Amino acid sequence: MYNAFFGFTQNPFNMSPDPAFLFRSPQHEEALASLIYGVQSRKGFIVLSGEVGTGKTTMLECLRDFLHAQQIAFASLFNSRLTVEQFFEMLAYDLDLRCNRLSKTEVLLALNAMLLERTGAGRTTVLIVDEAHNLEWEVLEEIRLLGNLENRKGKLLQIVLAGQPELDRKLEAPEFRQLKQRIALRCALRPFHPEETAAYINSRMARAGVPDQTFISPNLIEEIHLRSQGIPRLINAICDNLLLTAFAMETRVVAIGMLDEVTSDMRLEYRGGPSHTEEDRYPEIARPRLAPFHRD
Ligand SMILES: Nc1ncnc2c1ncn2[C@@H]1O[C@H](COP(=O)(O)OP(=O)(O)OP(=O)(O)O)[C@@H](O)[C@H]1O
Ligand SMILES: [Mg+2]
């Protein structure tokens, strides 16, 4: 809506986990490198955990792009609220197994044959499960058993589990002990540090066609960091709403009053007080009604 007004060729703060907009923060870089290394070196189980909105699905999308480019076969399950039957059906569908996909036994036989053949030919096969914290115990147990398949060269199926921190906690439970022991690699995503938030915002706008943006000042970015607590998804939502508000007010400079309005509409709760002066709060362009709360 506001793209042309600001000179963007596409929406800079889209909510989708689009690898084209990947911001390579050191931790995202490291997580992606671990995922790729774990898969390539046939480590077996790899776990990626992180708070809501920190970029797990985005990392998995990047991994999928890599696997595609390398012609590595993979199944990827993005809906983890599955029964055991649905799990095997989806696995068979994704890996294009020629068998009765509704029969667990047939799927397992076909999968085993496929994995042996592929491994024999020096090829890797991957199972990616997003939102793994939602997996039912029975499905996790099936996944653990799939992770047991191996020959003398290593695991036949590389399994990437991604999920919110509950996943880590779930794996601590006694019934998951066996699975926990088999995890060869773990990586975690945390919210951004302030300087990462600034680089992230600028990088997304640059990717959308405006390399040296002057719409959101460094001071305001600090405030956005505080209110989003460095969570990429919240940063996107705030920035998108800010640009929309500025567009509606026909200005190319975002003011703190707009941020107040946006974060109050989003019902954001954040620690800390205002890091700006009253003068900053009411620049000429910001009408007083845009500054809904006073913190004195
Ligand atoms: N490194 C990054 N580069 C670019 N965009 C990112 C990055 N990390 C996160 N994002 C953006 O943040 C938003 C949330 O990311 P994503 O959906 O990957 O988070 P998630 O950890 O999977 O969240 P959830 O726990 O809700 O599943 C997306 O819009 C995504 O584009
Ligand atoms: Mg996700």
Short mmCIF file of C-alpha atoms and ligand atoms in Angstrom, two decimals:
data_model
loop_
_atom_site.label_atom_id
_atom_site.label_comp_id
_atom_site.label_asym_id
_atom_site.label_seq_id
_atom_site.Cartn_x
_atom_site.Cartn_y
_atom_site.Cartn_z
CA MET A 1 0.00 0.00 0.00
CA TYR A 2 2.74 2.46 1.00
CA ASN A 3 5.49 0.97 -1.18
CA ALA A 4 5.46 3.55 -3.97
CA PHE A 5 5.21 6.42 -1.48
CA PHE A 6 8.49 5.40 0.21
CA GLY A 7 10.14 4.11 -2.97
CA PHE A 8 10.04 0.40 -2.10
CA THR A 9 9.83 -2.17 -4.86
CA GLN A 10 8.19 -4.63 -2.48
CA ASN A 11 6.89 -4.68 1.07
CA PRO A 12 9.94 -4.53 3.39
CA PHE A 13 8.16 -5.91 6.45
CA ASN A 14 6.18 -8.79 5.08
CA MET A 15 5.34 -11.36 7.76
CA SER A 16 6.23 -14.41 5.68
CA PRO A 17 9.45 -16.35 6.38
CA ASP A 18 10.98 -15.35 3.04
CA PRO A 19 14.68 -16.31 2.61
CA ALA A 20 15.03 -13.47 0.07
CA PHE A 21 14.87 -11.11 3.04
CA LEU A 22 17.24 -13.12 5.20
CA PHE A 23 19.22 -10.93 7.55
CA ARG A 24 22.40 -12.79 8.36
CA SER A 25 22.82 -11.97 12.03
CA PRO A 26 25.69 -13.97 13.55
CA GLN A 27 23.27 -16.28 15.35
CA HIS A 28 21.11 -16.88 12.27
CA GLU A 29 24.26 -17.48 10.24
CA GLU A 30 25.48 -19.94 12.86
CA ALA A 31 22.14 -21.73 13.10
CA LEU A 32 21.93 -22.15 9.34
CA ALA A 33 25.54 -23.35 9.16
CA SER A 34 24.81 -25.90 11.92
CA LEU A 35 21.70 -27.17 10.15
CA ILE A 36 23.58 -27.58 6.89
CA TYR A 37 26.61 -29.12 8.55
CA GLY A 38 24.46 -31.50 10.61
CA VAL A 39 22.57 -32.69 7.54
CA GLN A 40 25.64 -33.02 5.33
CA SER A 41 27.69 -34.88 7.87
CA ARG A 42 24.78 -37.24 8.65
CA LYS A 43 24.60 -36.37 12.30
CA GLY A 44 21.12 -37.77 12.80
CA PHE A 45 19.07 -35.55 15.09
CA ILE A 46 19.40 -31.77 15.01
CA VAL A 47 17.29 -29.47 17.19
CA LEU A 48 16.65 -25.79 16.52
CA SER A 49 14.85 -23.97 19.29
CA GLY A 50 13.87 -20.37 19.90
CA GLU A 51 11.20 -18.08 21.25
CA VAL A 52 8.11 -17.29 19.17
CA GLY A 53 8.95 -15.16 16.15
CA THR A 54 12.76 -15.37 16.33
CA GLY A 55 13.21 -16.88 12.86
CA LYS A 56 13.06 -20.68 13.15
CA THR A 57 10.75 -21.20 10.17
CA THR A 58 12.83 -18.73 8.17
CA MET A 59 15.92 -20.84 8.90
CA LEU A 60 14.08 -23.97 7.79
CA GLU A 61 13.06 -22.22 4.56
CA CYS A 62 16.74 -21.41 3.94
CA LEU A 63 17.65 -25.02 4.68
CA ARG A 64 14.99 -26.18 2.20
CA ASP A 65 16.44 -23.87 -0.46
CA PHE A 66 19.85 -25.38 0.21
CA LEU A 67 18.50 -28.94 0.01
CA HIS A 68 16.69 -28.14 -3.23
CA ALA A 69 19.85 -26.69 -4.74
CA GLN A 70 21.83 -29.77 -3.68
CA GLN A 71 19.08 -32.09 -4.90
CA ILE A 72 18.82 -33.65 -1.47
CA ALA A 73 15.44 -35.32 -0.93
CA PHE A 74 13.49 -34.10 2.06
CA ALA A 75 10.11 -34.30 3.70
CA SER A 76 9.00 -31.29 5.63
CA LEU A 77 6.15 -31.27 8.07
CA PHE A 78 4.87 -27.87 9.03
CA ASN A 79 1.76 -28.99 10.80
CA SER A 80 2.93 -30.92 13.81
CA ARG A 81 -0.51 -31.61 15.25
CA LEU A 82 -0.64 -34.98 13.54
CA THR A 83 -1.68 -38.47 14.47
CA VAL A 84 0.80 -41.28 13.84
CA GLU A 85 -1.20 -42.32 10.76
CA GLN A 86 -1.21 -38.79 9.36
CA PHE A 87 2.49 -38.48 10.06
CA PHE A 88 3.34 -41.54 7.96
CA GLU A 89 0.94 -40.50 5.24
CA MET A 90 2.57 -37.08 4.95
CA LEU A 91 6.05 -38.53 5.09
CA ALA A 92 5.21 -40.93 2.25
CA TYR A 93 3.61 -38.13 0.27
CA ASP A 94 6.57 -35.76 0.65
CA LEU A 95 9.16 -38.42 -0.19
CA ASP A 96 6.97 -39.72 -3.00
CA LEU A 97 7.02 -43.27 -1.67
CA ARG A 98 5.23 -45.72 -3.95
CA CYS A 99 3.13 -47.70 -1.48
CA ASN A 100 -0.18 -47.66 0.27
CA ARG A 101 0.35 -44.43 2.17
CA LEU A 102 -2.35 -45.27 4.66
CA SER A 103 -0.50 -48.35 5.85
CA LYS A 104 2.25 -47.61 8.36
CA THR A 105 3.91 -50.96 7.64
CA GLU A 106 4.02 -50.31 3.90
CA VAL A 107 5.33 -46.80 4.38
CA LEU A 108 8.06 -48.05 6.71
CA LEU A 109 9.10 -50.76 4.27
CA ALA A 110 9.17 -48.37 1.33
CA LEU A 111 11.01 -45.75 3.38
CA ASN A 112 13.62 -48.22 4.53
CA ALA A 113 14.22 -49.42 0.97
CA MET A 114 14.49 -45.84 -0.27
CA LEU A 115 16.89 -44.81 2.50
CA LEU A 116 19.15 -47.80 1.94
CA GLU A 117 19.24 -47.17 -1.77
CA ARG A 118 19.94 -43.47 -1.37
CA THR A 119 22.56 -43.93 1.32
CA GLY A 120 24.22 -46.64 -0.80
CA ALA A 121 24.44 -44.12 -3.62
CA GLY A 122 25.99 -41.59 -1.25
CA ARG A 123 22.84 -39.47 -1.09
CA THR A 124 21.29 -37.85 1.93
CA THR A 125 17.63 -37.78 2.95
CA VAL A 126 16.15 -35.34 5.42
CA LEU A 127 13.03 -35.01 7.54
CA ILE A 128 12.23 -31.50 8.74
CA VAL A 129 9.60 -30.98 11.43
CA ASP A 130 8.61 -27.44 12.32
CA GLU A 131 6.59 -26.60 15.45
CA ALA A 132 7.99 -29.81 16.92
CA HIS A 133 7.02 -28.71 20.45
CA ASN A 134 3.44 -29.59 19.46
CA LEU A 135 4.23 -33.18 18.47
CA GLU A 136 2.32 -35.86 20.29
CA TRP A 137 4.44 -38.25 22.29
CA GLU A 138 3.47 -41.16 20.01
CA VAL A 139 4.62 -39.25 16.92
CA LEU A 140 7.86 -38.18 18.58
CA GLU A 141 8.47 -41.80 19.45
CA GLU A 142 8.01 -42.80 15.79
CA ILE A 143 10.44 -40.07 14.80
CA ARG A 144 12.94 -41.36 17.34
CA LEU A 145 12.67 -44.83 15.81
CA LEU A 146 13.22 -43.42 12.33
CA GLY A 147 16.34 -41.76 13.71
CA ASN A 148 17.60 -45.19 14.73
CA LEU A 149 17.87 -46.37 11.15
CA GLU A 150 21.54 -46.49 10.32
CA ASN A 151 24.24 -48.34 8.51
CA ARG A 152 27.96 -48.36 9.26
CA LYS A 153 28.42 -45.01 7.48
CA GLY A 154 25.97 -43.18 9.69
CA LYS A 155 22.28 -42.33 10.04
CA LEU A 156 20.06 -43.06 7.07
CA LEU A 157 17.67 -40.23 7.78
CA GLN A 158 18.69 -36.78 8.99
CA ILE A 159 16.03 -35.31 11.24
CA VAL A 160 15.68 -31.60 12.00
CA LEU A 161 13.27 -30.67 14.78
CA ALA A 162 12.45 -27.00 15.21
CA GLY A 163 10.28 -25.57 17.93
CA GLN A 164 9.67 -23.14 20.73
CA PRO A 165 11.55 -23.49 24.03
CA GLU A 166 8.88 -25.97 25.20
CA LEU A 167 10.59 -28.39 22.83
CA ASP A 168 13.79 -28.21 24.91
CA ARG A 169 11.73 -28.67 28.04
CA LYS A 170 9.79 -31.56 26.50
CA LEU A 171 13.03 -33.30 25.61
CA GLU A 172 14.10 -33.02 29.24
CA ALA A 173 11.17 -35.20 30.35
CA PRO A 174 12.08 -38.76 31.37
CA GLU A 175 10.06 -40.33 28.53
CA PHE A 176 12.12 -38.42 25.96
CA ARG A 177 15.47 -39.37 27.48
CA GLN A 178 16.35 -41.74 24.67
CA LEU A 179 15.60 -39.16 22.04
CA LYS A 180 17.51 -36.49 23.92
CA GLN A 181 20.59 -38.68 24.00
CA ARG A 182 20.47 -39.00 20.24
CA ILE A 183 20.51 -35.29 19.50
CA ALA A 184 23.83 -34.66 17.85
CA LEU A 185 23.49 -30.92 17.31
CA ARG A 186 21.51 -28.20 18.97
CA CYS A 187 21.15 -24.59 18.03
CA ALA A 188 19.07 -21.83 19.53
CA LEU A 189 17.79 -18.47 18.38
CA ARG A 190 17.42 -15.58 20.82
CA PRO A 191 15.96 -12.12 20.29
CA PHE A 192 18.20 -9.51 18.64
CA HIS A 193 20.58 -7.20 20.50
CA PRO A 194 19.92 -3.46 19.91
CA GLU A 195 22.51 -3.11 17.17
CA GLU A 196 21.14 -6.21 15.42
CA THR A 197 17.64 -4.74 15.47
CA ALA A 198 18.95 -1.60 13.75
CA ALA A 199 20.87 -3.60 11.16
CA TYR A 200 17.83 -5.85 10.64
CA ILE A 201 15.43 -2.97 9.98
CA ASN A 202 17.86 -1.28 7.61
CA SER A 203 18.65 -4.54 5.84
CA ARG A 204 14.97 -5.29 5.16
CA MET A 205 14.40 -1.80 3.75
CA ALA A 206 17.55 -2.08 1.63
CA ARG A 207 16.31 -5.44 0.28
CA ALA A 208 13.01 -3.76 -0.57
CA GLY A 209 14.79 -1.13 -2.63
CA VAL A 210 15.79 1.67 -0.22
CA PRO A 211 19.42 1.20 0.86
CA ASP A 212 19.88 4.27 3.08
CA GLN A 213 16.53 4.77 4.68
CA THR A 214 15.82 7.99 6.59
CA PHE A 215 12.21 7.18 7.47
CA ILE A 216 12.90 5.72 10.90
CA SER A 217 15.64 7.47 12.88
CA PRO A 218 18.29 5.61 14.91
CA ASN A 219 16.68 6.88 18.14
CA LEU A 220 13.34 5.53 17.13
CA ILE A 221 14.91 2.23 16.17
CA GLU A 222 16.28 2.01 19.71
CA GLU A 223 12.78 2.52 21.01
CA ILE A 224 11.42 -0.09 18.57
CA HIS A 225 14.03 -2.49 19.90
CA LEU A 226 12.89 -1.88 23.44
CA ARG A 227 9.22 -2.34 22.67
CA SER A 228 9.67 -5.39 20.42
CA GLN A 229 12.23 -6.88 22.80
CA GLY A 230 14.29 -7.64 19.72
CA ILE A 231 11.83 -10.20 18.33
CA PRO A 232 11.95 -10.07 14.51
CA ARG A 233 8.24 -10.75 13.99
CA LEU A 234 7.27 -7.92 16.35
CA ILE A 235 9.83 -5.61 14.73
CA ASN A 236 8.21 -6.35 11.36
CA ALA A 237 4.72 -5.70 12.68
CA ILE A 238 5.73 -2.43 14.35
CA CYS A 239 7.66 -1.14 11.33
CA ASP A 240 4.91 -2.10 8.90
CA ASN A 241 2.33 -0.26 10.98
CA LEU A 242 4.63 2.73 11.42
CA LEU A 243 5.17 3.10 7.69
CA LEU A 244 1.46 2.75 7.11
CA THR A 245 0.72 5.45 9.69
CA ALA A 246 3.34 7.78 8.20
CA PHE A 247 1.90 7.15 4.75
CA ALA A 248 -1.60 7.98 5.98
CA MET A 249 -0.21 11.22 7.45
CA GLU A 250 1.64 11.96 4.21
CA THR A 251 5.04 12.19 5.81
CA ARG A 252 8.21 10.25 5.12
CA VAL A 253 9.49 10.60 8.65
CA VAL A 254 8.17 8.45 11.46
CA ALA A 255 7.61 10.19 14.81
CA ILE A 256 7.61 8.78 18.32
CA GLY A 257 3.92 9.62 18.69
CA MET A 258 3.18 7.22 15.85
CA LEU A 259 5.18 4.53 17.62
CA ASP A 260 3.16 5.13 20.77
CA GLU A 261 -0.04 4.72 18.82
CA VAL A 262 1.13 1.61 17.01
CA THR A 263 2.47 -0.19 20.08
CA SER A 264 -0.58 0.75 22.09
CA ASP A 265 -2.84 -0.65 19.34
CA MET A 266 -0.73 -3.80 19.34
CA ARG A 267 -1.10 -3.98 23.14
CA LEU A 268 2.63 -4.49 23.43
CA GLU A 269 4.03 -4.90 26.88
CA TYR A 270 7.64 -4.00 27.34
CA ARG A 271 10.05 -3.30 30.11
CA GLY A 272 11.68 0.07 30.76
CA GLY A 273 10.52 3.66 30.46
CA PRO A 274 10.67 6.22 27.70
CA SER A 275 14.10 6.85 26.25
CA HIS A 276 13.17 10.10 24.59
CA THR A 277 12.37 13.69 25.49
CA GLU A 278 8.96 15.35 25.44
CA GLU A 279 10.15 17.38 22.47
CA ASP A 280 10.79 14.14 20.57
CA ARG A 281 7.33 12.93 21.51
CA TYR A 282 5.51 15.78 19.81
CA PRO A 283 7.31 16.79 16.64
CA GLU A 284 5.30 19.07 14.40
CA ILE A 285 3.93 16.29 12.28
CA ALA A 286 2.68 14.17 15.14
CA ARG A 287 -0.74 15.23 16.30
CA PRO A 288 -1.17 14.99 20.08
CA ARG A 289 -3.85 12.30 19.68
CA LEU A 290 -1.09 10.03 18.40
CA ALA A 291 0.60 9.99 21.79
CA PRO A 292 -1.90 8.02 23.82
CA PHE A 293 -0.01 7.37 26.98
CA HIS A 294 2.02 9.51 29.32
CA ARG A 295 4.45 7.79 31.54
CA ASP A 296 4.93 10.46 34.20
N1 LIG B 1 17.18 -13.57 10.17
C1 LIG B 1 16.05 -13.08 9.66
N2 LIG B 1 16.08 -12.41 8.49
C2 LIG B 1 14.94 -11.90 7.95
N3 LIG B 1 13.75 -12.02 8.52
C3 LIG B 1 13.66 -12.68 9.68
C4 LIG B 1 14.79 -13.25 10.31
N4 LIG B 1 14.39 -13.84 11.46
C5 LIG B 1 13.07 -13.66 11.52
N5 LIG B 1 12.62 -12.95 10.47
C6 LIG B 1 11.25 -12.52 10.20
O1 LIG B 1 10.53 -12.57 11.41
C7 LIG B 1 9.24 -13.13 11.22
C8 LIG B 1 9.10 -14.35 12.11
O2 LIG B 1 10.00 -15.34 11.68
P1 LIG B 1 9.65 -16.89 11.71
O3 LIG B 1 8.25 -17.13 11.25
O4 LIG B 1 10.74 -17.59 11.01
O5 LIG B 1 9.74 -17.13 13.29
P2 LIG B 1 9.50 -18.48 14.09
O6 LIG B 1 10.63 -18.58 15.06
O7 LIG B 1 9.30 -19.61 13.17
O8 LIG B 1 8.16 -18.14 14.88
P3 LIG B 1 7.12 -19.17 15.55
O9 LIG B 1 7.71 -19.60 16.84
O10 LIG B 1 5.87 -18.34 15.77
O11 LIG B 1 6.89 -20.28 14.59
C9 LIG B 1 9.12 -13.44 9.74
O12 LIG B 1 8.45 -12.37 9.12
C10 LIG B 1 10.55 -13.47 9.24
O13 LIG B 1 10.62 -13.03 7.93
MG MG B 2 7.70 -20.87 12.89
#
